[in-house]
Short mmCIF file of C-alpha atoms and ligand atoms in Angstrom, two decimals:
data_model
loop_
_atom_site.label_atom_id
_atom_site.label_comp_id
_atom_site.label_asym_id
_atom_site.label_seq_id
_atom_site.Cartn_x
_atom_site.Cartn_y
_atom_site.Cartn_z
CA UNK A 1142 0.00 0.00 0.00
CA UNK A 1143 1.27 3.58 -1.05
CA UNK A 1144 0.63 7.28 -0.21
CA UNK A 1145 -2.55 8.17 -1.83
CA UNK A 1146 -3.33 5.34 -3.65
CA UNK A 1147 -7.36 4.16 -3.78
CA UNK A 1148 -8.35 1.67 -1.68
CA UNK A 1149 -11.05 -1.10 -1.97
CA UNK A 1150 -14.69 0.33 -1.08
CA UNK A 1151 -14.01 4.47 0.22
CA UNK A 1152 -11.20 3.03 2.27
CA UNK A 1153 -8.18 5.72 1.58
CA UNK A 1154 -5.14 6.53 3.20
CA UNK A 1155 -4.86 9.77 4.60
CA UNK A 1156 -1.71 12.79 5.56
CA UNK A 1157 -1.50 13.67 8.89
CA UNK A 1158 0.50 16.49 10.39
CA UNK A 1159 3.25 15.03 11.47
CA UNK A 1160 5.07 15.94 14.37
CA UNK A 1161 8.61 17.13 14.54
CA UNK A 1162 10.99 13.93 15.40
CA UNK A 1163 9.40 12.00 12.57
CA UNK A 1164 11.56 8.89 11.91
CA UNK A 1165 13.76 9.23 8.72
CA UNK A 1166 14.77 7.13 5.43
CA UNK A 1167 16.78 7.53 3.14
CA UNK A 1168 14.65 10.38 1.45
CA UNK A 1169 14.78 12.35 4.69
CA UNK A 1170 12.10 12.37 7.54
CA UNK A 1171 8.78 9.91 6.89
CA UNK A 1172 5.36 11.38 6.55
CA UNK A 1173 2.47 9.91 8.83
CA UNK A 1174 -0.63 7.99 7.34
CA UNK A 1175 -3.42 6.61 8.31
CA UNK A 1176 -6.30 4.08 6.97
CA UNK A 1177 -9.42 5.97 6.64
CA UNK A 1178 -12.91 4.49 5.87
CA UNK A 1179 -15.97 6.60 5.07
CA UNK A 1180 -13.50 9.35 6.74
CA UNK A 1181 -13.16 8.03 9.88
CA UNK A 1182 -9.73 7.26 11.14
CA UNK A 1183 -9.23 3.33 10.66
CA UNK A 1184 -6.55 1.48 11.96
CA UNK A 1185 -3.23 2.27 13.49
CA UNK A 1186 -1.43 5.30 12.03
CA UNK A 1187 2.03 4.73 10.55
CA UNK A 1188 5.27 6.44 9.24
CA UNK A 1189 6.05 5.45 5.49
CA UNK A 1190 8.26 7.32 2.57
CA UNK A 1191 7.62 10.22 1.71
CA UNK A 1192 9.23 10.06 -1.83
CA UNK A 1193 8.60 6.75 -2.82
CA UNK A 1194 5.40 5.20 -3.43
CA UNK A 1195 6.65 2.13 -4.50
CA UNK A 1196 7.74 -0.15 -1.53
CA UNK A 1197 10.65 -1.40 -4.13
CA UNK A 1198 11.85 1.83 -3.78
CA UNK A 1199 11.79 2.70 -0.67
CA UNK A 1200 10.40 -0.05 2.13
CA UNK A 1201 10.08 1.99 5.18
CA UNK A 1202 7.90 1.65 7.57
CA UNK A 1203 7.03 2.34 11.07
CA UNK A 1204 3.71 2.34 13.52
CA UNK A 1205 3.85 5.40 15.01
CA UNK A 1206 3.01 3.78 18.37
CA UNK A 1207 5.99 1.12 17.51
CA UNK A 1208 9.10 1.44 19.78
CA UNK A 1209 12.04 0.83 18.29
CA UNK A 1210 15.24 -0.62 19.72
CA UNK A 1211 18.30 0.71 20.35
CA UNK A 1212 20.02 -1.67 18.20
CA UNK A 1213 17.34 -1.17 15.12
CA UNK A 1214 17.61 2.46 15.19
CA UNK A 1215 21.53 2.53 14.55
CA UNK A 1216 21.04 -0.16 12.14
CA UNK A 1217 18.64 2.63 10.74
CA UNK A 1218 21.07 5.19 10.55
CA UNK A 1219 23.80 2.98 9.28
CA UNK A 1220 21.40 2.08 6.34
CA UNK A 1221 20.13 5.61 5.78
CA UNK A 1222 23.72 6.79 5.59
CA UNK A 1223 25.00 3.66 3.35
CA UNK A 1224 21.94 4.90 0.75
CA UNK A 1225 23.31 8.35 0.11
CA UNK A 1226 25.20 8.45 -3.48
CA UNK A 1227 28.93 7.81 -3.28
CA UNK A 1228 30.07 11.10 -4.17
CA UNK A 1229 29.06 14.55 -2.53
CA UNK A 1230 28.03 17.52 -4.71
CA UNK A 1231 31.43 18.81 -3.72
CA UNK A 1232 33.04 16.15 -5.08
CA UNK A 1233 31.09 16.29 -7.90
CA UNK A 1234 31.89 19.54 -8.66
CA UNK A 1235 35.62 18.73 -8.25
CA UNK A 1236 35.14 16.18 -10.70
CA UNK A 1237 33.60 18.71 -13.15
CA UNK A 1238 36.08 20.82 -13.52
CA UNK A 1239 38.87 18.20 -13.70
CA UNK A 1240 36.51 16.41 -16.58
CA UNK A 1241 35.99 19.72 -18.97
CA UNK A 1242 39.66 20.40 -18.71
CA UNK A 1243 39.94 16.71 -20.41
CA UNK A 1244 40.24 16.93 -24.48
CA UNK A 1245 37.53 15.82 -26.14
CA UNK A 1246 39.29 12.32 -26.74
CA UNK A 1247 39.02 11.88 -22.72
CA UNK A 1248 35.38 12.68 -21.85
CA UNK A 1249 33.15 9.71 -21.23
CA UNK A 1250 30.18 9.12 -19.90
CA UNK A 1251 28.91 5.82 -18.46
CA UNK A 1252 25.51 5.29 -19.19
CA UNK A 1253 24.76 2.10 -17.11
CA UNK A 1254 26.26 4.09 -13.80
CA UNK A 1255 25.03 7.72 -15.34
CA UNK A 1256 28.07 9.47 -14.27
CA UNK A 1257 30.84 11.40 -15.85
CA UNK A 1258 34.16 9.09 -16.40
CA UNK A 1259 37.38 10.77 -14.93
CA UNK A 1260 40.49 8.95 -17.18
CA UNK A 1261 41.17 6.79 -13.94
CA UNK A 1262 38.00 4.63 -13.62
CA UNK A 1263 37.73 4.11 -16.88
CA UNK A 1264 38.89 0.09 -16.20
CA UNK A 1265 36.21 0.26 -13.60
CA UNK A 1266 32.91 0.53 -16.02
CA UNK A 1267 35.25 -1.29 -19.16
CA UNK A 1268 32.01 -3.45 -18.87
CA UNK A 1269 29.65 -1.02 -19.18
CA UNK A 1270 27.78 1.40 -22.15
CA UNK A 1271 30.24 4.55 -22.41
CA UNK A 1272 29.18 7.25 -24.10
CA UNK A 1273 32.60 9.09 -25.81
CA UNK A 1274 33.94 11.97 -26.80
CA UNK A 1275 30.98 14.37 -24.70
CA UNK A 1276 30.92 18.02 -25.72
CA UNK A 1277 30.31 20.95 -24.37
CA UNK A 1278 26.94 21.33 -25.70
CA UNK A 1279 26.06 17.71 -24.03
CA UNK A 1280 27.71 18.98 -20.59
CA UNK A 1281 24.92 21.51 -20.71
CA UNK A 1282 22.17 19.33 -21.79
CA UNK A 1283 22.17 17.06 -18.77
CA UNK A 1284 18.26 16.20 -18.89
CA UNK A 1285 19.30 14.85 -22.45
CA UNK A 1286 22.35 13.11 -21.80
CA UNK A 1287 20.78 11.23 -18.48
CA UNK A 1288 18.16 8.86 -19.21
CA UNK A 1289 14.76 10.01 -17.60
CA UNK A 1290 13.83 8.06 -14.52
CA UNK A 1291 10.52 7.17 -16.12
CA UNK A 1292 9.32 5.16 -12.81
CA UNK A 1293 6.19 5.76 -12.67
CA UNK A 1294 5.67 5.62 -8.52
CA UNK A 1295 8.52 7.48 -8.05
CA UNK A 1296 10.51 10.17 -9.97
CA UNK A 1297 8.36 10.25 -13.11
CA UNK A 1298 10.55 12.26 -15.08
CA UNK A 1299 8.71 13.41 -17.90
CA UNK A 1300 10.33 16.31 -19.63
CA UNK A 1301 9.12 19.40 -21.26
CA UNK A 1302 8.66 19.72 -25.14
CA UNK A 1303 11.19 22.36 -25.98
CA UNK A 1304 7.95 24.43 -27.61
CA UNK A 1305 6.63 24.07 -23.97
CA UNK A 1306 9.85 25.30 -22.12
CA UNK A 1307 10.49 28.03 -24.17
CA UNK A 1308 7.20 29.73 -23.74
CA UNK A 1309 7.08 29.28 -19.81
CA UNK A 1310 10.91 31.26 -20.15
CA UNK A 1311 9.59 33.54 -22.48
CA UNK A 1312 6.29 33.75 -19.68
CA UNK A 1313 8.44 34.12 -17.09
CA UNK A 1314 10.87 37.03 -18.91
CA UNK A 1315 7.99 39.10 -19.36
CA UNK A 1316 6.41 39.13 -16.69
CA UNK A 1317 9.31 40.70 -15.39
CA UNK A 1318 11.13 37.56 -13.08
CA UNK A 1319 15.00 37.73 -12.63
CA UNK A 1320 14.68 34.76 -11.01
CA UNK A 1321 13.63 31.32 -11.10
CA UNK A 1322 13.24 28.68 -8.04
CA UNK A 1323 13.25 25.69 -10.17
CA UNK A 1324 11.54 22.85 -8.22
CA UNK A 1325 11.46 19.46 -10.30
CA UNK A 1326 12.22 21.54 -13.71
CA UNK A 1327 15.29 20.32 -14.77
CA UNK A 1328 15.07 21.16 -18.14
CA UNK A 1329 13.83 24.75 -17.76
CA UNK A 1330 16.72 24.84 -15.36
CA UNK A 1331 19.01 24.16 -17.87
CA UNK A 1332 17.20 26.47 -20.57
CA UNK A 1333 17.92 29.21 -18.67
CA UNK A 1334 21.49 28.04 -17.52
CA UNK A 1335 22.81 27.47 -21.10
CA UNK A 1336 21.58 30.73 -22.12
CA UNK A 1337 22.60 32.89 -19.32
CA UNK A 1338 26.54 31.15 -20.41
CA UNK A 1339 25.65 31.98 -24.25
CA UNK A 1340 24.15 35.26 -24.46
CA UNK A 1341 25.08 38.35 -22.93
CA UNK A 1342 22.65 40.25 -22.24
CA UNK A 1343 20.25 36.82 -20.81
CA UNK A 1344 20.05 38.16 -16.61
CA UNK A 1345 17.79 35.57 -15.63
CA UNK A 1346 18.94 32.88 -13.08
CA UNK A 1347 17.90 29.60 -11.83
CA UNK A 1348 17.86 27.25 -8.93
CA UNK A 1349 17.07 23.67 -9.09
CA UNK A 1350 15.76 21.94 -6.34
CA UNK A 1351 15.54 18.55 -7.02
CA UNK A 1352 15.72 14.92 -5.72
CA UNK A 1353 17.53 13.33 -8.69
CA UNK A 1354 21.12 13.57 -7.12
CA UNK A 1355 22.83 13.08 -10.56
CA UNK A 1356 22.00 16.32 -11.57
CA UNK A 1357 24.75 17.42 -8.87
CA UNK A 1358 27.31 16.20 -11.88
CA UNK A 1359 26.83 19.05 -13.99
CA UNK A 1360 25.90 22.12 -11.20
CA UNK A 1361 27.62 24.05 -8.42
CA UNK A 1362 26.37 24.48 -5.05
CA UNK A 1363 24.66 27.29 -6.02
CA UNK A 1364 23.01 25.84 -9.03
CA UNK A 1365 21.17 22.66 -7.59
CA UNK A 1366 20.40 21.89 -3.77
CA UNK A 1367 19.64 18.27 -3.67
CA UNK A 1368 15.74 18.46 -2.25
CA UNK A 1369 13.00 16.23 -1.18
CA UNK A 1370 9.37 18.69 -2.38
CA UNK A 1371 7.35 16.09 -0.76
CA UNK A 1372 8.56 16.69 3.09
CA UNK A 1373 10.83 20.11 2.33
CA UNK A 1374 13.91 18.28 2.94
CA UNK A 1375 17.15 19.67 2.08
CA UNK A 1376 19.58 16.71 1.82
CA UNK A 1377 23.10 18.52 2.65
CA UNK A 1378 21.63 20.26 5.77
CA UNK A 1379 21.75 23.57 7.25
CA UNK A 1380 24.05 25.11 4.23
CA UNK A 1381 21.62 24.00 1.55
CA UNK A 1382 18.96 25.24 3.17
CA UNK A 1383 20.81 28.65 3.45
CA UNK A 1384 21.47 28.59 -0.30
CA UNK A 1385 17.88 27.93 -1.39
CA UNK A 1386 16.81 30.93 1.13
CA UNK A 1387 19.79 33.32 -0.09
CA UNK A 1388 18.34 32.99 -3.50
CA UNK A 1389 14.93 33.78 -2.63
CA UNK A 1390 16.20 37.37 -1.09
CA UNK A 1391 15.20 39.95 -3.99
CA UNK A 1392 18.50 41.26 -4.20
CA UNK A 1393 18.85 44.56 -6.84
CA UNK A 1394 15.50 44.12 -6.62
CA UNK A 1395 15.11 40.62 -9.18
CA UNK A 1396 11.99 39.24 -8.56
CA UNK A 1397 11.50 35.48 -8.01
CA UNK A 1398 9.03 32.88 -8.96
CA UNK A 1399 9.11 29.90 -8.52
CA UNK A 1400 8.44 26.84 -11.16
CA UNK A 1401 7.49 23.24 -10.28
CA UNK A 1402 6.14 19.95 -12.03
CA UNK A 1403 5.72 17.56 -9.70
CA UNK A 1404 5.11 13.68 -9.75
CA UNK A 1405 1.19 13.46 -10.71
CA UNK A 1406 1.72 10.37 -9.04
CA UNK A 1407 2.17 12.20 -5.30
CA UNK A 1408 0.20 13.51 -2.66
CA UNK A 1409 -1.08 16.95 -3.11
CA UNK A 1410 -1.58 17.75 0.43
CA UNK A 1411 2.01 16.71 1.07
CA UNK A 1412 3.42 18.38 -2.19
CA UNK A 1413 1.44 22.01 -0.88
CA UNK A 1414 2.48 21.36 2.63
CA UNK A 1415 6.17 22.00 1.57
CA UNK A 1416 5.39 24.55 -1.30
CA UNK A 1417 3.73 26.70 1.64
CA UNK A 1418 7.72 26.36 3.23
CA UNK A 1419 9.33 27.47 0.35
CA UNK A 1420 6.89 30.96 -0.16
CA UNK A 1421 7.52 31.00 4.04
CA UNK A 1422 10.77 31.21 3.58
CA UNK A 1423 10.27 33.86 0.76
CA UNK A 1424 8.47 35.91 2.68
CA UNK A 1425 10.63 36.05 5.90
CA UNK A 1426 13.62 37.51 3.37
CA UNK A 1427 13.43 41.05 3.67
CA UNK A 1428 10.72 42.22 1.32
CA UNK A 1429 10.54 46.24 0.32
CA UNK A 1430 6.98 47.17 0.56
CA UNK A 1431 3.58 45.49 0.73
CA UNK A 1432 4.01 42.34 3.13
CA UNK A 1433 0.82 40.32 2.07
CA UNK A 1434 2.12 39.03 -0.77
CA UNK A 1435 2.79 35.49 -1.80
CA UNK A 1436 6.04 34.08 -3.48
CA UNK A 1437 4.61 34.09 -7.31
CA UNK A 1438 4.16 30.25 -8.48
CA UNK A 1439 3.65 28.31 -11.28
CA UNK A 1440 2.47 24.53 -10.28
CA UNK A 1441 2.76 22.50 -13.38
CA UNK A 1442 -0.26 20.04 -12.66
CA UNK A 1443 -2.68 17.68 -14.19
CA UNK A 1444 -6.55 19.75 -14.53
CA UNK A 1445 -8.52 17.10 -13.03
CA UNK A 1446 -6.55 18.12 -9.60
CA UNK A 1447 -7.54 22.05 -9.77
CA UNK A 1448 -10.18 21.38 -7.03
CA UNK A 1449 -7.33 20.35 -4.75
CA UNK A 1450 -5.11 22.65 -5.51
CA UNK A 1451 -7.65 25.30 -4.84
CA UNK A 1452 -8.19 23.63 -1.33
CA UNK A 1453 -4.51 24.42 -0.52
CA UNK A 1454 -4.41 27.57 -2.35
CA UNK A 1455 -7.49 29.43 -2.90
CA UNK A 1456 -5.91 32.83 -4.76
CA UNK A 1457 -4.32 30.28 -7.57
CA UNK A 1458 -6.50 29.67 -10.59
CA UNK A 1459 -5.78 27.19 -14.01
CA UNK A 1460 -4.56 28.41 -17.21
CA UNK A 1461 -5.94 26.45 -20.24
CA UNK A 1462 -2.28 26.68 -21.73
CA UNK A 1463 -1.46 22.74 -22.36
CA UNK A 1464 1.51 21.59 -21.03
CA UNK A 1465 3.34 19.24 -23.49
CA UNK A 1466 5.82 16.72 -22.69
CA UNK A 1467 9.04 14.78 -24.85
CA UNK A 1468 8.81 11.59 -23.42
CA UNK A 1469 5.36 11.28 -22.35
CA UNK A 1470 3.65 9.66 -25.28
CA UNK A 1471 -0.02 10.72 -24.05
CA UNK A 1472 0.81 14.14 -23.19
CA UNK A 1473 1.92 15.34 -27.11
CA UNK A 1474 0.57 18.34 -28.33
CA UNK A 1475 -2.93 17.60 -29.80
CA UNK A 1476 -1.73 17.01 -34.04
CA UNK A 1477 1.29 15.16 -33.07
CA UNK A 1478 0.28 13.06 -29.64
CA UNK A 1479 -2.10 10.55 -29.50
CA UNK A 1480 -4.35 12.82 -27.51
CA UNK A 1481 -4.10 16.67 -25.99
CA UNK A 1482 -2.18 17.35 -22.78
CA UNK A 1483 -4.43 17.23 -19.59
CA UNK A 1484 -1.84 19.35 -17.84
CA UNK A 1485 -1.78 22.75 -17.23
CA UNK A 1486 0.03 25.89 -15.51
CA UNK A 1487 -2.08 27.00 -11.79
CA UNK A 1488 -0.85 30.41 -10.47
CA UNK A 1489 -1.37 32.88 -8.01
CA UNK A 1490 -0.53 35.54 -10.54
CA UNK A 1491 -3.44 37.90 -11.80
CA UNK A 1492 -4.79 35.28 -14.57
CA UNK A 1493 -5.02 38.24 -17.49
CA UNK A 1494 -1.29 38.78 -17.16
CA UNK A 1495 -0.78 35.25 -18.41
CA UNK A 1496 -0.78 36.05 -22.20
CA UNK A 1497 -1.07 32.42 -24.28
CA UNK A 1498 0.17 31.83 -27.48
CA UNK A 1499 -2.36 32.77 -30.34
CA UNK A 1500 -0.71 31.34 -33.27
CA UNK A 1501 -1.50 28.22 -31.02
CA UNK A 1502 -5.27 29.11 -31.02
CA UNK A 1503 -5.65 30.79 -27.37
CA UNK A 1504 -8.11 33.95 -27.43
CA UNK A 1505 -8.24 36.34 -25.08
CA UNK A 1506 -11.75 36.06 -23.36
CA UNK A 1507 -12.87 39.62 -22.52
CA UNK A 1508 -15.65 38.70 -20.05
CA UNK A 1509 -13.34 36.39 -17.93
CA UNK A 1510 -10.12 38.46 -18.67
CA UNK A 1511 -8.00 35.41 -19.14
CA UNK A 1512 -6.73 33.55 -22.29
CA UNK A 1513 -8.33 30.51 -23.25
CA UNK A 1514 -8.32 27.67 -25.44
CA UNK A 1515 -9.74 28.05 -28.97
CA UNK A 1516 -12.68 25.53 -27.94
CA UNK A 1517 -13.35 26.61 -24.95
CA UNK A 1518 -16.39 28.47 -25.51
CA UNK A 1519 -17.98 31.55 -22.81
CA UNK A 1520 -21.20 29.56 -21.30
CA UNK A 1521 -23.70 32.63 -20.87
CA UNK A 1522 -25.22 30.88 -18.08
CA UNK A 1523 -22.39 29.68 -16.47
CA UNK A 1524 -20.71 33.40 -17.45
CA UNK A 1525 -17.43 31.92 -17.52
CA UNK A 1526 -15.53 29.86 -19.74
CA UNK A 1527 -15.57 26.18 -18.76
CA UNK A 1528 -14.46 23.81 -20.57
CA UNK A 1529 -11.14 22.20 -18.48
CA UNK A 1530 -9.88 19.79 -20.98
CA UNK A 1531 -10.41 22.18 -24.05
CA UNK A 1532 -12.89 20.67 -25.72
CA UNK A 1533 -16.37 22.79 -25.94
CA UNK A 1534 -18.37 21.63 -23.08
CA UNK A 1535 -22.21 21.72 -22.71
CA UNK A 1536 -24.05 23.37 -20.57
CA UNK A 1537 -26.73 20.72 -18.21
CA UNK A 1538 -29.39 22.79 -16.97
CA UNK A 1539 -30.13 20.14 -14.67
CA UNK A 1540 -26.83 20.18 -12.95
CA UNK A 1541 -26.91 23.69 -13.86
CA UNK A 1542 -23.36 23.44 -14.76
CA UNK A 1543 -21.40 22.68 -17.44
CA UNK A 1544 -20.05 19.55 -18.44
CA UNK A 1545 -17.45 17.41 -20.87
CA UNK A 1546 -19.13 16.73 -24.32
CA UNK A 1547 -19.36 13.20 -23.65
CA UNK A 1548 -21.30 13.10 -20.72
CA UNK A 1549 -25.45 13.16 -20.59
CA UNK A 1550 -27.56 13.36 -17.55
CA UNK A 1551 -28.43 10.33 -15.48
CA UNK A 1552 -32.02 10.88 -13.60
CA UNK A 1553 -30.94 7.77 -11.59
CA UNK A 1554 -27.76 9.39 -10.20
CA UNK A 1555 -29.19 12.79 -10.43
CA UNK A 1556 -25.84 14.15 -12.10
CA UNK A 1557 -24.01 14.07 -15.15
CA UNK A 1558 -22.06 11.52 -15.93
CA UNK A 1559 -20.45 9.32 -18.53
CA UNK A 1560 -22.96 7.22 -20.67
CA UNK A 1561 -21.66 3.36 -19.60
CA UNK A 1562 -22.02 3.56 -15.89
CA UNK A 1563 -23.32 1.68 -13.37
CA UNK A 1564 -25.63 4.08 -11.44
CA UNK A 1565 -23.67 4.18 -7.97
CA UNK A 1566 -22.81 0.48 -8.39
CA UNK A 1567 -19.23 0.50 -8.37
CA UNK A 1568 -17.88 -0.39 -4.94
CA UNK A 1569 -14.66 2.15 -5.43
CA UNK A 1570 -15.27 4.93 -4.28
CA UNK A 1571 -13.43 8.46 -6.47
CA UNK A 1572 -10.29 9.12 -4.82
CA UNK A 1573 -11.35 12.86 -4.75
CA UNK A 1574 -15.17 13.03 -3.54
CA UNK A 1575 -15.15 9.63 -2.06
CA UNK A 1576 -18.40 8.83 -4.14
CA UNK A 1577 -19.02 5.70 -6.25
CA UNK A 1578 -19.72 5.33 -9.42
CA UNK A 1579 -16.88 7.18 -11.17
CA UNK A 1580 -13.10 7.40 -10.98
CA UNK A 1581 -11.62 10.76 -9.81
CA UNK A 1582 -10.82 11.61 -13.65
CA UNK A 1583 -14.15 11.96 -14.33
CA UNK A 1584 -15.12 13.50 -10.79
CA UNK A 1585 -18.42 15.90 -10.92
CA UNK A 1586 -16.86 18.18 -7.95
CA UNK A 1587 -13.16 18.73 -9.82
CA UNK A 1588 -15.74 21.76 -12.12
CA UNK A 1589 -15.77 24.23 -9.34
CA UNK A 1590 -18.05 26.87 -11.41
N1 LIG B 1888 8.80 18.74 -16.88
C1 LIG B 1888 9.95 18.93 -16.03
C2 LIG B 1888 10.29 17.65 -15.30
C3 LIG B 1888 9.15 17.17 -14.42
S1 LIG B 1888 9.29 15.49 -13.99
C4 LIG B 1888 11.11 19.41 -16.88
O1 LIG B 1888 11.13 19.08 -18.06
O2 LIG B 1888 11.97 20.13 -16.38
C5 LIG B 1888 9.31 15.55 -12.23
C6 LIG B 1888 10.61 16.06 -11.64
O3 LIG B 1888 10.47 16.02 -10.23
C7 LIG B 1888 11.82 15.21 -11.99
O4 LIG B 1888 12.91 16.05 -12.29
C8 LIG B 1888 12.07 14.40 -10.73
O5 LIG B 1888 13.43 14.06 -10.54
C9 LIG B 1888 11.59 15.36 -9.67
N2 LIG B 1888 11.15 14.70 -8.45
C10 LIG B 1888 10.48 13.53 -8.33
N3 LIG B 1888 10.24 13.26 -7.03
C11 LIG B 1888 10.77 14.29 -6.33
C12 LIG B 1888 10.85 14.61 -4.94
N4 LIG B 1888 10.34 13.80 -4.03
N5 LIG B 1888 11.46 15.76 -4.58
C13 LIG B 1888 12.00 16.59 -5.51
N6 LIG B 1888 11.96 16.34 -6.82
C14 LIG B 1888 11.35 15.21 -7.23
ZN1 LIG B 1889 12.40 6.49 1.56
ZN1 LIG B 1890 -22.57 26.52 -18.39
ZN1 LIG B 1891 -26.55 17.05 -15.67
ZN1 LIG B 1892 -15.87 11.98 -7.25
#
């Protein structure tokens, strides 16, 4: 059983708050859970990963009641500590600069170990797929040269379309940001990174904050703090920590925002409960003038989760601008992919400031003064423009809402719903409203209006 994931009947597993002293894995301290059933507390509550949702990855566990020995505990420790990678990020960065002094002829890669080859242990990996002779222009495409840790329960690294990635920089850059907290955006990381080195005039910079350690190969200390989103752990301690907050002081007065595509896969309440750190720690840097604002955010996210996002953060609403992906063969741009990207950009940012691309088909929709997408048509009734997945939705007058095209009214379950269904017949209950009869894709309460 994993974080989140759907139990039989409307049995779920819930976040608690947990208290300070939480055990720790490998991935930093563990988050408490606890069986719910028709949202009642159920069972004993327990510590498990935060990062992993796949007990392959990660097999921690703990009752929180359970005491542990003296003898288990170090074993603990020893085992935490044996799981940290081999090198530090200083050593890393050592090993950087001793690799791009190497001549072309010299600089390997070894794929099967994903690490850069220093002349020395080349013997070592003699058995293993080397990549030769790796340029410059690979050095700064790490997200292209590392293989993406595809895993679906875990790191799900699914990588922006370049079309995609250039128009969030582009976004970003004229709305005025200096400076980008990069959380889980490696590759608009290293956008920015390989332009600030190329072009002169390019003053935007970038933090990564990331768990995937091996991007500590190809950044300094001040480029990429090794970081857990889903409990706000920084994995080198006190003087990571310091470096993440140091960049979030509006020096010269460079604004910040700060980027992040999680894992669909995680927990949202976990994933906001750190994201509410981060713009904490934001706002405790000095800040000239008005003190009630927020750290400006762009959560990369699926649509279908905008009701929970909105529980977390009510002053964020969803673009229609679809995110598209390299490597995610569902999530292709609409003539290309097999279908059109559920995911989209949530913000906190005043929505009519977010201008979308209209060579791509967005329009500027006067009454809601925000762009939208070209089939999402303004619903007099509704007086808004609701279609989520950018199709043209209908309005039910029954449900007096709109809904998806596909859906017609069901007098038995007195809502709209897809055609084949069982009227409330389905023992699972939605992950999201905890009512039968439907998954949480195709959840009635995720259409707020
Ligand atoms: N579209 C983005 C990548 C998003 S994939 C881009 O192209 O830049 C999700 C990212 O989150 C990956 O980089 C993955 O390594 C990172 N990630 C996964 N679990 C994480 C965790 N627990 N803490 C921090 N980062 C995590
Ligand atoms: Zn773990
Ligand atoms: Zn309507
Ligand atoms: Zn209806
Ligand atoms: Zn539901």
């Amino acid at each position: 059983a994993a974080a989140g994931s759907e139990l039989p009947g409307s049995a779920a597993l819930t976040l608690l708050e947990s208290a300070p002293g939480a055990p720790c894995c490998p991935h930093g301290p563990a988050l408490l859970f606890v069986k719910t059933s028709q949202g009642k507390e159920d069972g004993r509550r327990f510590y498990a990963c935060s990062a992993c949702r796949d007990r392959k990855d990660c097999n921690f566990f703990q009752w929180e009641d359970e005491k542990v020995s003296e003898t288990r505990l170090a074993a603990r420790e020893e085992y935490n500590r044996s799981h940290q990678p081999f090198f530090t990020h200083r050593q890393n960065v050592d090993r950087y600069k001793n690799f791009v002094l190497l001549p072309l002829s010299k600089r390997r890669f070894c794929q099967e170990c994903q690490q850069l080859l220093l002349p020395a242990e080349w013997k070592k990996h003699s058995d293993h797929q080397v990549l030769c002779e790796i340029t410059t222009a690979q050095l700064k495409s790490p997200s292209q040269l590392l293989y993406p840790l595809e895993n679906k329960k875990t790191n799900a690294q699914y990588l922006f379309a370049d079309r995609s990635c250039q128009f969030l920089l582009n976004l970003l850059i004229d709305l005025g940001f200096r400076r980008v907290l990069s959380v889980g955006t490696p590759r608009l990381h290293e956008m920015i990174q390989s332009k600030a080195s190329q072009e002169e005039e390019f003053n935007v910079r970038s933090l990564l904050l990331d768990i995937d350690f091996r991007y500590s190969q190809f950044y300094t200390e001040d480029e990429f703090c090794h970081y857990n989103m889903f409990n706000h752990h920084f994995f080198g301690g006190e003087a990571v920590r310091e470096t993440c907050r140091k960049f979030l002081c509006e020096e010269n007065g460079e604004r910040v925002i700060m980027v992040t595509d999680p894992p669909f896969g995680g927990l949202v309440e976990a994933l906001a409960s750190s994201f509410k750190k981060l713009m904490a720690m934001w706002r405790e840097t000095e800040k000239e003038g008005d003190d009630n604002r927020e750290m400006p955010m762009f959560w990369i996210f699926p649509y279908f989760f905008e009701s929970r996002i909105l529980d977390f953060f009510p002053s964020f609403s969803m673009m229609d601008y679809q995110v598209d992906y390299d490597n995610h063969a569902l999530y292709k741009h609409g003539k290309t992919g097999r279908r059109q990207s559920p995911v989209r950009i949530f913000t906190n940012l005043t929505p009519s400031m977010i201008v979308l691309p209209e060579e791509e088909g967005y329009r500027f929709c006067t009454v809601c003064q925000r762009y939208v997408s070209s089939g999402n048509q303004h619903c007099e009734i509704c007086n808004s423009c609701t279609s989520k997945d950018g199709r043209r939705w209908k309005h039910c007058a029954l449900c007096k809402k709109c809904v998806k095209p596909s859906w017609f009214h069901c007098n038995n379950c007195n809502c709209c719903t897809l055609q084949k269904h069982s009227c409330e017949k389905t023992d699972t209950g939605c992950f999201v409203c905890g009512k039968a009869g439907h998954k949480r894709s195709a959840c009635p309460s995720l259409s707020r209006s």
